[in-house]
């Protein structure tokens, strides 16, 4: 089998899917890309058994065939070859010879029959969504997922679908993010949990523009198709916690602050906080917000004052500064509203100006104040 492909376009496409491959995998074949050549089209597949990604690109080829090529050496060599046509020659023992303008490189491939089969997309329900809507939903929720594998349901993003829109929820029990899109219409009401890794891969593989994506799912798998890029992944088989019960219905006090000023102050003050809790206390009275952090073990202390608009009784409440900084990153606009009630009840963060088609709500649990 022989084919000719542009080195730069091959590298670009392989980089989209190379993130699927795990460094320390049990099956050596999972360290390979599967190359499939048919009628001047090259399809490349990468998998870790849970997630599969495939891309397609145009090549020059007279025959068809398949081969598995070790991913790391192929990527490393492509990164160092300037843009030019490369000729791949594969013999019947799966030995690969790559010829460039002034070089020849040999790699031993593997039998493509040993490459794991992809999940079959039967019995699926499908809907379309713009690439930017999906990427925005991932960016605004993924950071709040849990890394605790003992609670698998929380390690992914919970998708709730109905005819009126799509809602994505993520929580790690300390904070929660709910992001709604009203400009998406799904055929029926449904829910599923998508793991963190495939969502991270989609973020890098898909441009955040107005392109239309097709999302399909069945009871076990999710399939996403964008042009010549496709991804499928196994869904998390667990029950997502009933998050609605933790969102406070009535938080009467409202604090409005400039987002970037608040974020910068948190970054500066949290340097002096206890490294295990990142605790920063907010003391709010009138139109002034005071931030304070201390690490008793090292006698570190930091305080700052900033202007704010506040409607409510004087209040002192403490939060994990790292969580607040990440949440402020997810909020668009110049200002955010923080809705509070007592020092022991969750605070709600919402952007002051929200688009008609989307709605973002973020919840963060307070920390016990060190008196």
GROMACS .gro file of C-alpha atoms in nm:
model
  371
    1UNK     CA    1   0.000   0.000   0.000
    2UNK     CA    2   0.127   0.346  -0.089
    3UNK     CA    3  -0.012   0.697  -0.041
    4UNK     CA    4   0.103   1.061  -0.052
    5UNK     CA    5  -0.008   1.317   0.206
    6UNK     CA    6   0.085   1.673   0.305
    7UNK     CA    7   0.302   1.663   0.619
    8UNK     CA    8   0.150   1.976   0.777
    9UNK     CA    9  -0.215   1.882   0.722
   10UNK     CA   10  -0.149   1.530   0.854
   11UNK     CA   11   0.022   1.671   1.165
   12UNK     CA   12  -0.260   1.919   1.227
   13UNK     CA   13  -0.526   1.649   1.207
   14UNK     CA   14  -0.331   1.400   1.419
   15UNK     CA   15  -0.282   1.661   1.691
   16UNK     CA   16  -0.662   1.692   1.717
   17UNK     CA   17  -0.698   1.326   1.812
   18UNK     CA   18  -0.364   1.240   1.976
   19UNK     CA   19  -0.497   1.345   2.318
   20UNK     CA   20  -0.707   1.028   2.328
   21UNK     CA   21  -0.396   0.812   2.356
   22UNK     CA   22  -0.287   0.734   2.711
   23UNK     CA   23   0.086   0.727   2.788
   24UNK     CA   24   0.077   0.416   3.008
   25UNK     CA   25  -0.169   0.183   2.845
   26UNK     CA   26  -0.215  -0.189   2.911
   27UNK     CA   27  -0.253  -0.279   2.542
   28UNK     CA   28   0.045  -0.170   2.328
   29UNK     CA   29  -0.181  -0.134   2.020
   30UNK     CA   30  -0.360   0.154   2.197
   31UNK     CA   31  -0.039   0.357   2.154
   32UNK     CA   32  -0.098   0.346   1.776
   33UNK     CA   33  -0.305   0.537   1.523
   34UNK     CA   34  -0.511   0.319   1.290
   35UNK     CA   35  -0.464   0.441   0.930
   36UNK     CA   36  -0.734   0.337   0.679
   37UNK     CA   37  -0.685   0.430   0.313
   38UNK     CA   38  -0.969   0.415   0.061
   39UNK     CA   39  -1.032   0.608  -0.263
   40UNK     CA   40  -0.798   0.904  -0.202
   41UNK     CA   41  -0.927   0.939   0.155
   42UNK     CA   42  -0.727   0.869   0.469
   43UNK     CA   43  -0.914   0.801   0.792
   44UNK     CA   44  -0.710   0.797   1.115
   45UNK     CA   45  -0.852   0.654   1.439
   46UNK     CA   46  -0.725   0.683   1.798
   47UNK     CA   47  -0.882   0.517   2.102
   48UNK     CA   48  -0.830   0.442   2.472
   49UNK     CA   49  -1.122   0.190   2.470
   50UNK     CA   50  -1.353   0.446   2.637
   51UNK     CA   51  -1.321   0.729   2.382
   52UNK     CA   52  -1.268   0.701   2.007
   53UNK     CA   53  -1.173   0.990   1.778
   54UNK     CA   54  -1.142   0.979   1.401
   55UNK     CA   55  -1.045   1.232   1.137
   56UNK     CA   56  -1.045   1.216   0.759
   57UNK     CA   57  -0.827   1.395   0.505
   58UNK     CA   58  -0.763   1.390   0.130
   59UNK     CA   59  -0.455   1.209   0.002
   60UNK     CA   60  -0.323   1.062  -0.321
   61UNK     CA   61  -0.361   0.685  -0.324
   62UNK     CA   62  -0.410   0.417  -0.588
   63UNK     CA   63  -0.492   0.128  -0.357
   64UNK     CA   64  -0.667   0.079  -0.024
   65UNK     CA   65  -0.556  -0.083   0.299
   66UNK     CA   66  -0.502  -0.047   0.673
   67UNK     CA   67  -0.206  -0.027   0.910
   68UNK     CA   68  -0.140   0.070   1.274
   69UNK     CA   69   0.141   0.324   1.321
   70UNK     CA   70   0.301   0.408   1.660
   71UNK     CA   71   0.165   0.752   1.749
   72UNK     CA   72   0.453   0.905   1.942
   73UNK     CA   73   0.730   0.853   1.683
   74UNK     CA   74   0.501   0.960   1.399
   75UNK     CA   75   0.401   1.283   1.576
   76UNK     CA   76   0.759   1.360   1.684
   77UNK     CA   77   0.888   1.321   1.329
   78UNK     CA   78   0.603   1.520   1.167
   79UNK     CA   79   0.666   1.811   1.406
   80UNK     CA   80   1.019   1.837   1.271
   81UNK     CA   81   0.950   1.792   0.900
   82UNK     CA   82   0.879   2.118   0.710
   83UNK     CA   83   0.558   2.136   0.505
   84UNK     CA   84   0.594   1.903   0.204
   85UNK     CA   85   0.435   1.594   0.049
   86UNK     CA   86   0.530   1.269   0.226
   87UNK     CA   87   0.509   0.927   0.064
   88UNK     CA   88   0.409   0.636   0.287
   89UNK     CA   89   0.499   0.286   0.164
   90UNK     CA   90   0.361  -0.006   0.367
   91UNK     CA   91   0.464  -0.365   0.290
   92UNK     CA   92   0.272  -0.684   0.373
   93UNK     CA   93   0.454  -0.721   0.709
   94UNK     CA   94   0.332  -0.369   0.809
   95UNK     CA   95   0.678  -0.214   0.782
   96UNK     CA   96   0.636   0.155   0.699
   97UNK     CA   97   0.877   0.365   0.496
   98UNK     CA   98   0.817   0.741   0.492
   99UNK     CA   99   0.995   0.938   0.218
  100UNK     CA  100   1.031   1.317   0.228
  101UNK     CA  101   1.213   1.552  -0.015
  102UNK     CA  102   1.551   1.467   0.134
  103UNK     CA  103   1.498   1.191   0.386
  104UNK     CA  104   1.379   0.836   0.440
  105UNK     CA  105   1.239   0.708   0.771
  106UNK     CA  106   1.140   0.356   0.870
  107UNK     CA  107   0.894   0.249   1.138
  108UNK     CA  108   0.753  -0.091   1.222
  109UNK     CA  109   0.373  -0.087   1.215
  110UNK     CA  110   0.129  -0.337   1.361
  111UNK     CA  111  -0.150  -0.557   1.231
  112UNK     CA  112  -0.467  -0.344   1.200
  113UNK     CA  113  -0.687  -0.646   1.278
  114UNK     CA  114  -0.577  -0.620   1.642
  115UNK     CA  115  -0.704  -0.261   1.674
  116UNK     CA  116  -1.017  -0.237   1.894
  117UNK     CA  117  -1.350  -0.208   1.714
  118UNK     CA  118  -1.551   0.113   1.748
  119UNK     CA  119  -1.891   0.121   1.921
  120UNK     CA  120  -2.183   0.091   1.680
  121UNK     CA  121  -2.410   0.394   1.662
  122UNK     CA  122  -2.745   0.217   1.648
  123UNK     CA  123  -3.068   0.312   1.826
  124UNK     CA  124  -2.950   0.670   1.859
  125UNK     CA  125  -3.137   0.994   1.915
  126UNK     CA  126  -2.983   1.293   1.735
  127UNK     CA  127  -2.995   1.671   1.749
  128UNK     CA  128  -2.787   1.955   1.609
  129UNK     CA  129  -2.610   2.233   1.795
  130UNK     CA  130  -2.362   2.499   1.688
  131UNK     CA  131  -1.998   2.431   1.768
  132UNK     CA  132  -1.973   2.753   1.969
  133UNK     CA  133  -2.277   2.659   2.185
  134UNK     CA  134  -2.127   2.320   2.273
  135UNK     CA  135  -1.775   2.457   2.337
  136UNK     CA  136  -1.919   2.736   2.556
  137UNK     CA  137  -2.122   2.481   2.754
  138UNK     CA  138  -1.809   2.269   2.809
  139UNK     CA  139  -1.592   2.568   2.907
  140UNK     CA  140  -1.846   2.694   3.157
  141UNK     CA  141  -1.902   2.362   3.335
  142UNK     CA  142  -1.603   2.130   3.298
  143UNK     CA  143  -1.388   2.299   3.566
  144UNK     CA  144  -1.648   2.217   3.834
  145UNK     CA  145  -1.644   1.840   3.778
  146UNK     CA  146  -1.505   1.618   4.053
  147UNK     CA  147  -1.176   1.427   4.030
  148UNK     CA  148  -1.293   1.173   4.289
  149UNK     CA  149  -1.332   0.840   4.108
  150UNK     CA  150  -1.525   0.701   4.405
  151UNK     CA  151  -1.813   0.925   4.297
  152UNK     CA  152  -1.818   0.853   3.922
  153UNK     CA  153  -2.140   1.048   3.851
  154UNK     CA  154  -1.969   1.372   3.953
  155UNK     CA  155  -1.661   1.316   3.734
  156UNK     CA  156  -1.854   1.418   3.422
  157UNK     CA  157  -2.095   1.682   3.296
  158UNK     CA  158  -2.468   1.606   3.331
  159UNK     CA  159  -2.665   1.690   3.015
  160UNK     CA  160  -3.040   1.751   3.046
  161UNK     CA  161  -3.220   1.775   2.714
  162UNK     CA  162  -3.572   1.870   2.615
  163UNK     CA  163  -3.756   2.042   2.330
  164UNK     CA  164  -3.699   2.382   2.492
  165UNK     CA  165  -3.322   2.356   2.525
  166UNK     CA  166  -3.011   2.194   2.666
  167UNK     CA  167  -2.882   2.225   3.020
  168UNK     CA  168  -2.536   2.122   3.143
  169UNK     CA  169  -2.459   2.074   3.512
  170UNK     CA  170  -2.132   1.995   3.688
  171UNK     CA  171  -2.057   1.966   4.060
  172UNK     CA  172  -1.788   1.834   4.294
  173UNK     CA  173  -2.006   1.879   4.609
  174UNK     CA  174  -1.824   2.205   4.698
  175UNK     CA  175  -1.948   2.405   4.400
  176UNK     CA  176  -2.199   2.364   4.123
  177UNK     CA  177  -2.241   2.517   3.777
  178UNK     CA  178  -2.561   2.506   3.573
  179UNK     CA  179  -2.554   2.638   3.216
  180UNK     CA  180  -2.869   2.656   3.003
  181UNK     CA  181  -2.899   2.705   2.626
  182UNK     CA  182  -3.240   2.791   2.488
  183UNK     CA  183  -3.134   2.797   2.121
  184UNK     CA  184  -3.102   2.417   2.102
  185UNK     CA  185  -3.399   2.191   2.041
  186UNK     CA  186  -3.372   1.823   2.133
  187UNK     CA  187  -3.622   1.565   2.006
  188UNK     CA  188  -3.719   1.441   2.355
  189UNK     CA  189  -3.649   1.484   2.725
  190UNK     CA  190  -3.340   1.287   2.819
  191UNK     CA  191  -3.037   1.292   3.048
  192UNK     CA  192  -2.685   1.146   3.033
  193UNK     CA  193  -2.343   1.206   3.191
  194UNK     CA  194  -2.040   1.265   2.964
  195UNK     CA  195  -1.692   1.199   3.112
  196UNK     CA  196  -1.439   1.479   3.149
  197UNK     CA  197  -1.173   1.349   2.906
  198UNK     CA  198  -1.381   1.338   2.583
  199UNK     CA  199  -1.522   1.684   2.658
  200UNK     CA  200  -1.168   1.818   2.701
  201UNK     CA  201  -1.071   1.660   2.368
  202UNK     CA  202  -1.373   1.813   2.190
  203UNK     CA  203  -1.270   2.157   2.315
  204UNK     CA  204  -0.941   2.135   2.127
  205UNK     CA  205  -1.060   1.942   1.820
  206UNK     CA  206  -1.358   2.161   1.729
  207UNK     CA  207  -1.341   2.531   1.636
  208UNK     CA  208  -1.573   2.744   1.851
  209UNK     CA  209  -1.759   2.891   1.555
  210UNK     CA  210  -2.108   2.876   1.402
  211UNK     CA  211  -2.052   2.536   1.236
  212UNK     CA  212  -2.327   2.285   1.297
  213UNK     CA  213  -2.247   1.968   1.493
  214UNK     CA  214  -2.455   1.654   1.509
  215UNK     CA  215  -2.480   1.497   1.854
  216UNK     CA  216  -2.625   1.145   1.876
  217UNK     CA  217  -2.658   0.921   2.179
  218UNK     CA  218  -2.795   0.588   2.291
  219UNK     CA  219  -2.804   0.426   2.633
  220UNK     CA  220  -2.427   0.366   2.645
  221UNK     CA  221  -2.248   0.603   2.408
  222UNK     CA  222  -2.234   0.959   2.282
  223UNK     CA  223  -2.139   1.038   1.920
  224UNK     CA  224  -2.033   1.384   1.800
  225UNK     CA  225  -1.976   1.463   1.432
  226UNK     CA  226  -1.823   1.784   1.296
  227UNK     CA  227  -1.722   1.782   0.929
  228UNK     CA  228  -1.439   1.530   0.895
  229UNK     CA  229  -1.392   1.489   1.272
  230UNK     CA  230  -1.590   1.234   1.472
  231UNK     CA  231  -1.580   1.133   1.836
  232UNK     CA  232  -1.758   0.865   2.034
  233UNK     CA  233  -1.731   0.795   2.405
  234UNK     CA  234  -1.882   0.572   2.667
  235UNK     CA  235  -2.129   0.753   2.894
  236UNK     CA  236  -2.094   0.735   3.272
  237UNK     CA  237  -2.334   0.473   3.403
  238UNK     CA  238  -2.433   0.632   3.734
  239UNK     CA  239  -2.703   0.851   3.885
  240UNK     CA  240  -2.630   1.221   3.897
  241UNK     CA  241  -2.713   1.375   4.239
  242UNK     CA  242  -3.037   1.571   4.270
  243UNK     CA  243  -2.865   1.907   4.234
  244UNK     CA  244  -3.185   2.113   4.236
  245UNK     CA  245  -3.229   2.067   4.612
  246UNK     CA  246  -2.900   2.244   4.692
  247UNK     CA  247  -2.972   2.562   4.494
  248UNK     CA  248  -3.109   2.810   4.750
  249UNK     CA  249  -3.445   2.951   4.645
  250UNK     CA  250  -3.406   3.271   4.842
  251UNK     CA  251  -3.076   3.451   4.886
  252UNK     CA  252  -3.191   3.804   4.975
  253UNK     CA  253  -2.855   3.989   4.993
  254UNK     CA  254  -2.702   4.100   4.666
  255UNK     CA  255  -2.341   4.201   4.614
  256UNK     CA  256  -2.241   4.346   4.274
  257UNK     CA  257  -1.870   4.376   4.198
  258UNK     CA  258  -1.645   4.440   3.902
  259UNK     CA  259  -1.541   4.093   3.790
  260UNK     CA  260  -1.176   4.155   3.701
  261UNK     CA  261  -1.110   4.374   4.009
  262UNK     CA  262  -1.261   4.108   4.236
  263UNK     CA  263  -1.063   3.832   4.065
  264UNK     CA  264  -0.734   4.024   4.090
  265UNK     CA  265  -0.794   4.100   4.459
  266UNK     CA  266  -0.870   3.732   4.526
  267UNK     CA  267  -0.551   3.627   4.347
  268UNK     CA  268  -0.338   3.866   4.554
  269UNK     CA  269  -0.497   3.795   4.892
  270UNK     CA  270  -0.519   3.415   4.847
  271UNK     CA  271  -0.138   3.397   4.825
  272UNK     CA  272  -0.144   3.449   5.204
  273UNK     CA  273  -0.417   3.191   5.271
  274UNK     CA  274  -0.384   2.841   5.411
  275UNK     CA  275  -0.270   2.622   5.120
  276UNK     CA  276  -0.508   2.337   5.199
  277UNK     CA  277  -0.827   2.545   5.222
  278UNK     CA  278  -0.743   2.859   5.015
  279UNK     CA  279  -0.979   3.035   5.253
  280UNK     CA  280  -1.053   3.403   5.194
  281UNK     CA  281  -1.305   3.579   5.421
  282UNK     CA  282  -1.532   3.843   5.266
  283UNK     CA  283  -1.647   4.114   5.502
  284UNK     CA  284  -1.923   4.316   5.336
  285UNK     CA  285  -2.065   4.635   5.480
  286UNK     CA  286  -2.222   4.925   5.294
  287UNK     CA  287  -2.036   4.987   4.971
  288UNK     CA  288  -1.711   4.827   5.084
  289UNK     CA  289  -1.590   4.471   5.049
  290UNK     CA  290  -1.292   4.361   5.252
  291UNK     CA  291  -1.102   4.044   5.162
  292UNK     CA  292  -0.884   3.878   5.425
  293UNK     CA  293  -0.671   3.564   5.430
  294UNK     CA  294  -0.426   3.419   5.675
  295UNK     CA  295  -0.208   3.116   5.725
  296UNK     CA  296  -0.159   3.079   6.099
  297UNK     CA  297   0.115   2.815   6.060
  298UNK     CA  298   0.344   3.061   5.882
  299UNK     CA  299   0.211   3.390   6.023
  300UNK     CA  300   0.106   3.501   5.672
  301UNK     CA  301  -0.172   3.754   5.640
  302UNK     CA  302  -0.321   3.958   5.356
  303UNK     CA  303  -0.614   4.200   5.341
  304UNK     CA  304  -0.757   4.425   5.071
  305UNK     CA  305  -1.050   4.660   5.037
  306UNK     CA  306  -1.252   4.728   4.727
  307UNK     CA  307  -1.566   4.914   4.626
  308UNK     CA  308  -1.888   4.724   4.568
  309UNK     CA  309  -2.264   4.768   4.552
  310UNK     CA  310  -2.434   4.579   4.831
  311UNK     CA  311  -2.793   4.539   4.926
  312UNK     CA  312  -2.835   4.357   5.258
  313UNK     CA  313  -2.722   4.328   5.618
  314UNK     CA  314  -2.351   4.340   5.703
  315UNK     CA  315  -2.209   3.995   5.645
  316UNK     CA  316  -1.887   3.802   5.690
  317UNK     CA  317  -1.856   3.483   5.489
  318UNK     CA  318  -1.558   3.271   5.378
  319UNK     CA  319  -1.500   3.084   5.052
  320UNK     CA  320  -1.228   2.886   4.878
  321UNK     CA  321  -1.058   3.159   4.670
  322UNK     CA  322  -0.945   2.911   4.402
  323UNK     CA  323  -1.309   2.814   4.341
  324UNK     CA  324  -1.421   3.177   4.321
  325UNK     CA  325  -1.142   3.264   4.073
  326UNK     CA  326  -1.235   2.972   3.845
  327UNK     CA  327  -1.603   3.062   3.859
  328UNK     CA  328  -1.536   3.425   3.774
  329UNK     CA  329  -1.341   3.300   3.471
  330UNK     CA  330  -1.657   3.130   3.345
  331UNK     CA  331  -1.870   3.444   3.379
  332UNK     CA  332  -1.888   3.679   3.081
  333UNK     CA  333  -1.927   4.054   3.117
  334UNK     CA  334  -1.770   4.319   3.338
  335UNK     CA  335  -1.975   4.266   3.654
  336UNK     CA  336  -2.109   3.976   3.856
  337UNK     CA  337  -2.386   3.948   4.113
  338UNK     CA  338  -2.320   3.742   4.423
  339UNK     CA  339  -2.639   3.642   4.605
  340UNK     CA  340  -2.595   3.558   4.974
  341UNK     CA  341  -2.801   3.494   5.287
  342UNK     CA  342  -2.607   3.366   5.593
  343UNK     CA  343  -2.240   3.268   5.654
  344UNK     CA  344  -2.336   2.898   5.640
  345UNK     CA  345  -2.551   2.899   5.324
  346UNK     CA  346  -2.429   2.860   4.966
  347UNK     CA  347  -2.362   3.173   4.765
  348UNK     CA  348  -2.484   3.214   4.408
  349UNK     CA  349  -2.276   3.386   4.139
  350UNK     CA  350  -2.439   3.510   3.819
  351UNK     CA  351  -2.315   3.740   3.542
  352UNK     CA  352  -2.498   4.076   3.562
  353UNK     CA  353  -2.575   4.077   3.188
  354UNK     CA  354  -2.688   3.748   3.040
  355UNK     CA  355  -2.770   3.671   2.680
  356UNK     CA  356  -3.137   3.588   2.612
  357UNK     CA  357  -3.040   3.245   2.478
  358UNK     CA  358  -2.821   3.141   2.769
  359UNK     CA  359  -2.828   3.139   3.147
  360UNK     CA  360  -2.540   3.069   3.383
  361UNK     CA  361  -2.579   2.998   3.754
  362UNK     CA  362  -2.287   2.907   3.980
  363UNK     CA  363  -2.310   2.798   4.339
  364UNK     CA  364  -2.028   2.778   4.592
  365UNK     CA  365  -2.041   2.637   4.944
  366UNK     CA  366  -1.896   2.857   5.220
  367UNK     CA  367  -1.611   2.754   5.451
  368UNK     CA  368  -1.623   2.769   5.829
  369UNK     CA  369  -1.482   3.102   5.941
  370UNK     CA  370  -1.162   3.086   6.148
  371UNK     CA  371  -1.251   3.306   6.439
   0.00000   0.00000   0.00000
